[in-house]
PDB file of C-alpha atoms in Angstrom:
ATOM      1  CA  UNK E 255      47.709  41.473 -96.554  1.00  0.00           C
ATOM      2  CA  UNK E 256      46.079  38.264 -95.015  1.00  0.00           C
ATOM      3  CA  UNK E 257      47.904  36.381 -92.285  1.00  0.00           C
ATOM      4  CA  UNK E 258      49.036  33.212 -92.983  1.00  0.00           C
ATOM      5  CA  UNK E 259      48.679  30.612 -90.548  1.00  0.00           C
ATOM      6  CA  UNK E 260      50.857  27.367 -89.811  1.00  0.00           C
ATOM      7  CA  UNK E 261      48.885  23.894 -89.717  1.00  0.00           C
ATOM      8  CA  UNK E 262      49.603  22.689 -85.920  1.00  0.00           C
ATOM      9  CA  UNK E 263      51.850  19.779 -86.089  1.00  0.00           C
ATOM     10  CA  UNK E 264      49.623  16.622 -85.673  1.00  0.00           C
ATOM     11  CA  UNK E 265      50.318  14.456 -83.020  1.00  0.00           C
ATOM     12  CA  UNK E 266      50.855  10.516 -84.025  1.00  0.00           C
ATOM     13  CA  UNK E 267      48.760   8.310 -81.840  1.00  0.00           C
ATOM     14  CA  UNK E 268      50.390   6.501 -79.489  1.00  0.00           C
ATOM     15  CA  UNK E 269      50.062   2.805 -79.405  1.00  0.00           C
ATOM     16  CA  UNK E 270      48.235   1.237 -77.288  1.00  0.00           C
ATOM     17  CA  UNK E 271      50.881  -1.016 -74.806  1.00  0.00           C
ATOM     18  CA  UNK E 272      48.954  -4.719 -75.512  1.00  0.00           C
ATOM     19  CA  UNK E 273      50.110  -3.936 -78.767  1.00  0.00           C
ATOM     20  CA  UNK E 274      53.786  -3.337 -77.982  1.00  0.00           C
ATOM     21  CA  UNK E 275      53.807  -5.787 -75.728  1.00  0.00           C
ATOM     22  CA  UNK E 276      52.396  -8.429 -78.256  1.00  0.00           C
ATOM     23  CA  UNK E 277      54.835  -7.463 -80.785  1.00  0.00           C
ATOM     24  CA  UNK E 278      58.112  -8.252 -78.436  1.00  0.00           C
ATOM     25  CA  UNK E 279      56.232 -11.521 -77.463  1.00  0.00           C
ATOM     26  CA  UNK E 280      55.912 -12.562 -81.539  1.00  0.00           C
ATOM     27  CA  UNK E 281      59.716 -11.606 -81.531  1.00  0.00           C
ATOM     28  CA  UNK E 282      60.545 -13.272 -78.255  1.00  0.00           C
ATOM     29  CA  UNK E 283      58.840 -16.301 -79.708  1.00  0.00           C
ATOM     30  CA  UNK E 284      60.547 -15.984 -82.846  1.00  0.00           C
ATOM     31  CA  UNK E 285      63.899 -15.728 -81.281  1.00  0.00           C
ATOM     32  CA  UNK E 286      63.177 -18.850 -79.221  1.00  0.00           C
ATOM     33  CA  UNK E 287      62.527 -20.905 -81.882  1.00  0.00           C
ATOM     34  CA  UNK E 288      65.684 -20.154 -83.724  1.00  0.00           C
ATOM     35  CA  UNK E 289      68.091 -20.194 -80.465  1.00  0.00           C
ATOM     36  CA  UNK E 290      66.546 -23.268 -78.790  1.00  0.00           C
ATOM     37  CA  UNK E 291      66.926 -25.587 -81.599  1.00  0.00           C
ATOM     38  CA  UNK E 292      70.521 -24.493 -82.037  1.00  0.00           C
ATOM     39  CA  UNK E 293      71.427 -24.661 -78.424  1.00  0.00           C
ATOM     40  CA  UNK E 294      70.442 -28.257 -78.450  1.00  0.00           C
ATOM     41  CA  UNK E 295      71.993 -29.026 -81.593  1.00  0.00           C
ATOM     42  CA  UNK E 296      75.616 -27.600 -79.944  1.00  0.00           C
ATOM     43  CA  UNK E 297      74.955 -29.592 -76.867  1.00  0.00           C
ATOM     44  CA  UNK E 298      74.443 -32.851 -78.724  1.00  0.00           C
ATOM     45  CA  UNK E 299      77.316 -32.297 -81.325  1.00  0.00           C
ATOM     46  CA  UNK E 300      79.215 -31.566 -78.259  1.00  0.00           C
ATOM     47  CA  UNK E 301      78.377 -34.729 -76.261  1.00  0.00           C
ATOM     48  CA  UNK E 302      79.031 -36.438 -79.708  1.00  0.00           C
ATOM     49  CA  UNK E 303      82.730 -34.895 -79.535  1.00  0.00           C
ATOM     50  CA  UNK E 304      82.273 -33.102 -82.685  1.00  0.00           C
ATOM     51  CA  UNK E 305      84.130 -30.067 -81.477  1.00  0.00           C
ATOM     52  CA  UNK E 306      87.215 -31.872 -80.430  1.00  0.00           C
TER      53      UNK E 306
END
């Protein structure tokens, strides 16, 4: 009877860190762009007295 053997588990390869890093900074800038924008828009409807 022939021994069976197990494959060895391959290991994933680990990203690189520029690309993590340029990742957060497309999300970053994605977040920016949707936050700033509404930010302003609160400050101006509240300096209009929209609010109250």
């Amino acid at each position: 009877m022939a021994k069976t053997t197990k494959p060895k588990p391959t290991k994933q390869a680990a990203q690189p860190m520029g690309a993590i890093r340029k990742g957060l900074t497309i999300k970053l800038q994605i977040a920016a762009g949707v936050f700033v924008p509404m930010l302003a828009l609160g400050l101006w409807l509240n300096s209009k007295g929209f609010f109250g």
